[in-house]
Every structure is written in structure tokens, then in C-alpha cells.
Amino acid sequence: MRKIIHVDMDQFFAAVEQLDHPELKDKSIAVGHDAERGVVSTASYEARRFGVHSAQSIQVAKRLCPQLIIVEPHFQRYKEVSAQLHAIFHDYTDLIEPISLDEAFLDVTENKPGIELGVDIAREIKQRIKDTTGLTASAGVSYCKFLAKIASDWRKPDGLTVVHPDKALDFIAQLRVEKIWGVGQKTAEKMHMMGIFTGADLRQMSLSRLQQEFGKMGQVFHDFALGIDNRPVISEWERKSVSCERTFEKDISKQADVTIHLYHTVLELVQRIKKSEFEGRTLTLKVKFQDFQQITRSITVDHVLRTKEAILPLAKQLMHQVDFSSHPIRLIGLGVSNQKDTPQDHQRWIQLELDFEPWSVNNPQNKSLL
């Protein structure tokens, strides 16, 4: 049986800022750029009590929490702490799949110290993170990535939860379908019309019906409802694309402004391509308008795109296809993709939330090889 751990740092960016600046401890803070279109990267738990959350507009966050302190992000510092975390992880296994700076999957089925129980490894990792960085982490332990991720989210902050294989079906049965990976708003609405509201309801549906209604995702939903997730922990990812985008303080609609911003976006993209040594042949333009409508345009060529001279004419060609004369632009993005011999994309995780009681590590009945 596999032993998978998902480690997720608690309020990572905000926690680092509070650690480095003791005067911010126990204060409502949000990490982000304090501007008209600034976005919250991470909010402290004190701020979250007022409804402040990541990906929220800074302006909305300040209205919800008038005493909110906005802290500019220090990404180099976050990367340094992340490197400390991974050094700890590597003491237990080299099968580590980073999801972001502050979370990762670990396959500890065969681990370096030879510790039998995955939960003991998770507990040890949490303590070492605390001793090394001064920060807390939450961890989930199960036999697959799907359930380990869910478990790590439940008892935040500083939580440790096990989903035992013997209890997995009961655990999943109570899930609202909205909380299952891959189920967005429209899919949830469609499931509701089919009478599917929980994991238990989903389990009652035949595979053929799910595939008929949801295509390839029907197999995924069917497997998750049965507690099946055989995806491996992948320690190395092959980059599929390089991209960058610019959100403007004020919307732009003049041709001169668009040309200037497009030029600078190309320069930034070229720098990122050079740094990553990426070789792609498809250029994609993303434009988001004032009303948040978004369009993309792409073009593929028979040569590698890596220089300003190669990319800028194509970017202008794509932008010529966009009518912004009466539709102001708030964001421009450019990306290069389509490497030769690119392997199949791996599925990524999104944040999941639960509203029911899972199987806690504190319950002795749940202690086993996990």
C-alpha cells in the first residue's frame, strides 16, 4: 500500500512576513500590492475572519477589514524558506512533487529513515519545519494524492489528518460534489440536475452514464467516488510553456499604448525563455478586457521562438486580430508553448475545502501502515 503525504504550509506568505516582522504578529495582514487592481496573495488567519482571502481584490479586502495591513510580497525570501522545506523533505524521500512554493506531495512508501508509518513521518516533518523555520505546516496522509490533499486541508492550521483506506469510502461519501477535484460550477449544476449531490450519489452512477455526460472526466469522477487515484508522485516536471502577463493600473485602448505594453511584455517573455532555456514554436496572446471578458489568439511557426525579433512581429500580428477600439484592455499576456516531443500534460491540483469530519490521526482506530 502506498503512503502519500501532502504538506501544506499555513498562510505561508503572511506567516513569513509575521515571522520576519514581529510587529505584524496577530495582526490582520494581506500580502499583495496595494493598488487599485492589486490582488491578495495570502491573508493571515486574523484577516480571514473578516472574509479576506487569496485572489481577492485588495480594495475589496480593505472594505471587509478596515484595519487590514497590506504588506508588499518578498518572493526571494519565500523561495529561501521553500528551499529549507525541500531540504527537510529530501531527508525522507526523493519522490517529491512540488505544487507551489508552500506545498508538495511526498511518496514515503519506501523512505530513507525506514520509518514504518507515514503518519510518523508527517509528524516528524511538521516538527522539523517548526524547529527550522519557525513556521507551522499542515499535513495529510493517505494512500493516494486525492485523499492526502483533502486531509491536509481539514485541520488547518498546524493540522495532521489521516484518511485510512478502510474509511476512505465513508469519507468520500460525505463530500459535496462541488468539493471533488474537477467539478466546477457548471459541472456541479449538471450533476445536481442528475440528482448527484454527494460522493455517495456519484458512486451510484454508472461509468457509462458519467462518460456520456462528462466525457473523459467521467472516468475521473467515477474513480474518485470509489477512492481510486493511481497517479504517481512525480518528482520532475517538464516545462510545457513559458508565459508572462501585465495587468494595467488603468485600462488602455489607444493603439500607441497597446503597442508599448505589448513590446515590454515581449521583452519580459524573452527573458523568461532565456532563463528557462525553453524551446517552443507556438505563441499565444491573451487579452482581458475592462469587463473581464477574455480572449486568446495563437499562431504556430516552424522555428523555435526565443528572440524579440522572432516574437514581436507575431505578437503584433495576433494583436491586430483584437478589436479594442471601444473595448479597453486591462491585461495583456504572452506565452510560448508547443515543444517537440512534448509528453502528455499531468493533472494539477486545485485547493479543496471540506465541511465534514474526516478521520483524525488522534483516533487510535485509524492508526495502521499509514
XYZ file of C-alpha atoms in Angstrom:
370
model
C 0.000 0.000 0.000
C 1.299 3.429 -0.947
C 1.921 6.063 1.715
C 1.391 9.567 0.361
C 1.841 12.755 2.381
C 0.650 16.181 1.336
C 2.399 19.010 3.198
C 0.828 22.470 3.030
C 2.272 25.473 4.855
C -0.176 27.582 6.857
C -0.786 31.108 5.469
C 2.725 30.852 4.040
C 3.496 34.341 2.693
C 1.702 36.032 5.587
C 3.373 33.740 8.119
C 6.841 34.562 6.763
C 6.095 38.280 6.962
C 4.861 37.958 10.550
C 7.937 35.927 11.418
C 10.322 38.478 9.904
C 8.396 41.443 11.309
C 7.227 40.657 14.866
C 5.184 43.856 14.965
C 2.814 42.199 12.471
C 2.168 39.168 14.668
C -1.514 38.646 15.499
C -2.419 41.463 13.085
C -4.766 41.328 10.122
C -2.404 41.425 7.154
C -2.648 40.696 3.455
C 0.339 40.130 1.218
C -0.056 41.912 -2.082
C 0.429 45.158 -3.964
C -1.699 47.983 -2.562
C -3.037 49.389 -5.799
C -6.401 49.845 -7.467
C -6.065 46.449 -9.108
C -3.895 44.775 -6.529
C -4.776 41.218 -5.535
C -4.343 39.403 -2.222
C -1.684 36.693 -2.486
C -2.144 35.407 1.062
C -4.105 36.645 4.071
C -3.303 35.988 7.707
C -5.820 33.989 9.718
C -6.663 37.160 11.616
C -7.710 38.785 8.332
C -9.556 35.705 7.129
C -12.026 36.087 9.982
C -13.296 39.181 8.167
C -13.710 37.333 4.864
C -10.358 38.300 3.345
C -8.897 35.547 1.166
C -6.333 34.921 -1.557
C -7.102 36.027 -5.137
C -9.406 38.719 -3.756
C -9.161 42.350 -4.801
C -7.086 44.399 -2.349
C -9.758 47.085 -2.440
C -12.487 44.605 -1.505
C -10.273 43.186 1.258
C -9.776 46.642 2.775
C -13.507 47.259 2.799
C -14.115 43.937 4.556
C -11.345 44.582 7.080
C -10.727 48.321 7.657
C -7.729 47.624 9.911
C -6.079 45.448 7.260
C -2.332 45.963 6.816
C -1.117 45.485 3.241
C 2.402 44.026 3.011
C 4.388 44.012 -0.221
C 5.499 40.465 -1.130
C 9.134 39.382 -0.809
C 9.315 36.423 -3.164
C 13.033 35.853 -2.825
C 12.547 35.359 0.899
C 9.676 32.918 0.290
C 11.892 30.955 -2.101
C 14.600 30.733 0.554
C 12.164 29.269 3.073
C 10.780 26.911 0.431
C 14.308 25.616 -0.185
C 14.584 24.859 3.546
C 11.343 22.880 3.369
C 12.558 20.784 0.455
C 15.844 20.079 2.189
C 13.797 18.563 5.009
C 11.633 16.574 2.585
C 14.708 15.090 0.904
C 15.831 13.620 4.213
C 12.847 11.271 3.921
C 12.320 10.695 0.188
C 13.375 11.896 -3.241
C 9.865 11.310 -4.605
C 8.687 14.884 -4.079
C 6.190 16.656 -6.313
C 6.167 20.417 -5.702
C 2.804 22.062 -6.271
C 3.899 25.563 -5.297
C 6.436 27.212 -3.011
C 4.476 26.151 0.049
C 3.060 22.712 -0.700
C 4.171 19.353 -2.058
C 3.294 15.681 -2.298
C 5.722 13.121 -0.867
C 5.706 9.394 -1.586
C 7.146 7.819 1.565
C 6.185 4.231 0.792
C 9.894 3.496 0.817
C 11.574 6.202 2.864
C 15.192 6.879 3.744
C 14.929 6.540 7.556
C 12.938 3.307 7.203
C 10.015 4.601 9.289
C 7.051 2.250 9.055
C 4.144 4.649 9.496
C 3.511 7.534 7.127
C 1.824 9.453 9.913
C 5.019 9.302 11.989
C 6.966 10.745 9.078
C 4.416 13.515 8.652
C 4.551 14.332 12.351
C 8.347 14.420 12.254
C 8.406 16.639 9.162
C 5.983 19.086 10.760
C 8.143 19.354 13.860
C 11.336 19.850 11.845
C 9.671 22.588 9.793
C 8.693 24.316 13.035
C 12.188 23.957 14.510
C 13.970 25.039 11.316
C 11.787 27.872 10.047
C 9.596 28.876 12.959
C 6.531 28.246 10.807
C 3.722 25.709 11.008
C 2.542 23.282 8.347
C -0.499 21.073 7.959
C -0.199 17.546 6.606
C -2.496 14.878 5.235
C -1.651 11.189 4.968
C -3.396 8.624 2.803
C -2.800 6.035 0.112
C -3.364 8.434 -2.810
C -2.848 12.064 -3.740
C -6.556 12.880 -3.932
C -7.214 11.968 -0.314
C -3.884 13.189 1.083
C -4.620 16.634 -0.318
C -8.072 16.730 1.207
C -6.734 15.546 4.559
C -4.087 18.286 4.718
C -6.714 20.990 4.277
C -9.005 19.908 7.052
C -7.383 20.748 10.388
C -5.535 23.922 9.452
C -3.563 25.477 10.974
C -0.920 23.059 12.256
C -3.092 20.041 11.450
C -2.347 16.377 10.868
C -5.071 14.111 9.497
C -5.100 10.552 8.174
C -7.566 9.099 5.709
C -7.260 5.346 6.183
C -8.133 3.107 3.215
C -10.686 1.263 5.327
C -12.521 4.538 5.928
C -11.985 6.173 2.549
C -15.365 5.318 1.033
C -17.237 6.719 4.024
C -15.014 9.762 3.890
C -15.728 10.396 0.202
C -19.434 9.603 0.524
C -19.987 12.745 2.617
C -18.248 15.047 0.149
C -20.426 17.521 -1.689
C -19.654 17.124 -5.373
C -18.527 20.760 -5.522
C -15.550 19.744 -3.386
C -14.367 16.975 -5.706
C -11.415 17.810 -7.930
C -12.506 18.741 -11.442
C -16.077 19.696 -10.529
C -16.590 23.360 -11.349
C -19.757 25.400 -11.094
C -21.265 24.304 -14.404
C -20.383 20.648 -13.841
C -21.880 20.806 -10.346
C -25.094 22.281 -11.722
C -25.293 19.496 -14.285
C -24.676 16.880 -11.598
C -27.411 18.388 -9.440
C -29.840 18.083 -12.342
C -28.863 14.403 -12.486
C -29.562 14.004 -8.772
C -25.879 13.907 -7.797
C -25.126 15.998 -4.720
C -22.568 13.958 -2.761
C -19.802 11.464 -3.297
C -22.287 8.750 -2.356
C -24.668 9.892 -5.101
C -21.811 9.982 -7.589
C -20.866 6.432 -6.682
C -24.327 5.239 -7.671
C -23.913 6.453 -11.245
C -22.630 4.008 -13.837
C -19.341 4.661 -15.580
C -21.050 4.667 -18.975
C -23.503 7.363 -17.854
C -20.754 9.532 -16.409
C -18.687 9.207 -19.575
C -21.734 10.019 -21.663
C -22.369 13.212 -19.686
C -18.813 14.335 -18.875
C -16.549 12.728 -21.471
C -13.076 11.797 -20.263
C -13.719 13.391 -16.878
C -16.456 10.811 -16.334
C -13.752 8.197 -15.687
C -12.028 10.522 -13.203
C -15.252 11.204 -11.292
C -16.082 7.502 -11.258
C -12.658 6.587 -9.889
C -12.567 9.300 -7.243
C -16.006 8.284 -5.987
C -14.572 4.793 -5.459
C -11.413 6.121 -3.808
C -9.253 5.260 -6.824
C -6.368 7.561 -7.713
C -3.287 5.845 -9.103
C -1.428 8.973 -10.153
C 2.204 8.758 -9.090
C 4.113 11.406 -7.201
C 6.190 12.942 -9.990
C 9.494 14.341 -8.799
C 10.430 16.111 -12.033
C 8.151 18.154 -14.261
C 8.934 19.006 -17.837
C 8.037 22.592 -18.570
C 5.212 22.835 -21.112
C 5.231 26.598 -21.638
C 6.718 29.932 -20.638
C 4.447 32.919 -20.212
C 4.038 36.323 -18.620
C 1.280 38.883 -18.326
C 0.824 42.525 -17.375
C -2.226 43.971 -15.597
C -2.512 47.717 -16.076
C -3.315 50.263 -13.382
C -5.664 51.915 -15.887
C -7.366 50.318 -18.872
C -5.794 51.059 -22.238
C -7.455 51.496 -25.628
C -5.109 53.702 -27.641
C -3.049 51.945 -30.299
C 0.169 53.588 -29.095
C -0.361 52.419 -25.508
C -1.164 48.884 -26.610
C 1.940 48.752 -28.819
C 4.206 49.953 -25.997
C 2.827 47.489 -23.449
C 2.940 44.648 -25.967
C 6.598 45.463 -26.646
C 7.531 45.348 -22.960
C 5.591 42.113 -22.498
C 7.603 40.573 -25.330
C 10.855 41.676 -23.664
C 9.828 40.055 -20.393
C 8.805 36.871 -22.197
C 12.178 36.701 -23.967
C 13.975 36.995 -20.631
C 11.925 34.143 -19.176
C 12.532 31.962 -22.231
C 16.267 32.575 -21.945
C 16.318 31.817 -18.224
C 14.393 28.555 -18.619
C 16.119 27.576 -21.891
C 12.681 26.725 -23.272
C 12.143 25.969 -26.938
C 8.606 26.389 -28.216
C 7.018 27.119 -31.566
C 3.531 28.388 -30.654
C 2.900 31.949 -29.485
C -0.341 32.665 -27.614
C -1.724 36.117 -26.880
C -4.154 36.592 -24.005
C -6.215 39.763 -23.697
C -8.541 40.551 -20.810
C -10.917 43.470 -21.288
C -12.367 46.021 -18.896
C -15.444 43.860 -18.291
C -13.220 40.819 -17.533
C -14.073 39.070 -20.788
C -11.005 37.246 -22.052
C -9.858 36.062 -25.467
C -6.792 34.204 -26.733
C -5.165 34.069 -30.134
C -2.383 31.679 -31.173
C -0.018 31.135 -34.042
C 2.397 28.247 -34.693
C 5.557 28.536 -36.768
C 8.155 26.034 -37.941
C 11.030 27.515 -35.925
C 11.850 27.985 -32.247
C 10.671 31.247 -30.700
C 13.320 32.679 -28.399
C 14.201 36.234 -29.508
C 12.472 39.592 -29.642
C 12.970 39.660 -33.412
C 11.129 36.346 -33.777
C 8.332 37.009 -31.289
C 7.423 40.707 -31.621
C 6.132 40.560 -35.244
C 3.965 37.565 -34.357
C 2.648 39.288 -31.241
C 1.690 42.327 -33.307
C 0.042 40.072 -35.893
C -2.074 38.448 -33.176
C -2.960 41.789 -31.602
C -4.199 43.048 -34.972
C -6.932 40.423 -34.659
C -8.205 42.036 -31.451
C -10.722 44.892 -31.554
C -10.042 47.117 -28.565
C -11.077 50.482 -30.022
C -14.244 50.571 -27.907
C -13.315 47.746 -25.567
C -10.491 48.863 -23.214
C -7.849 46.336 -22.209
C -6.923 45.632 -18.572
C -4.414 42.786 -19.149
C -2.094 41.515 -21.864
C -0.370 38.151 -21.654
C 2.000 36.264 -23.940
C 3.156 32.668 -23.810
C 5.273 30.264 -25.829
C 4.442 26.548 -25.901
C 4.440 23.510 -28.182
C 7.793 21.842 -27.733
C 8.666 18.920 -29.956
C 8.042 15.556 -28.312
C 6.073 17.195 -25.508
C 4.703 14.478 -23.203
C 1.111 14.370 -22.122
C 0.236 17.046 -19.598
C -0.021 15.981 -15.992
C -3.071 16.911 -13.998
C -2.664 19.641 -11.422
C -4.408 20.099 -8.103
C -6.711 22.872 -7.061
C -7.478 23.824 -3.493
C -10.229 21.703 -1.950
C -12.343 22.507 1.096
C -14.410 20.195 3.269
C -17.336 20.709 5.595
C -17.408 17.364 7.373
C -15.368 15.491 9.938
C -12.654 13.268 8.449
C -10.723 10.525 10.134
C -8.307 12.166 12.526
C -4.864 10.942 13.410
C -5.920 11.354 17.024
C -8.326 8.423 16.670
C -6.337 5.275 17.595
C -8.615 3.141 15.431
C -7.204 4.834 12.357
C -3.552 4.024 13.019
C -2.174 1.497 10.584
C 0.565 1.332 7.995
C -0.350 4.910 7.076
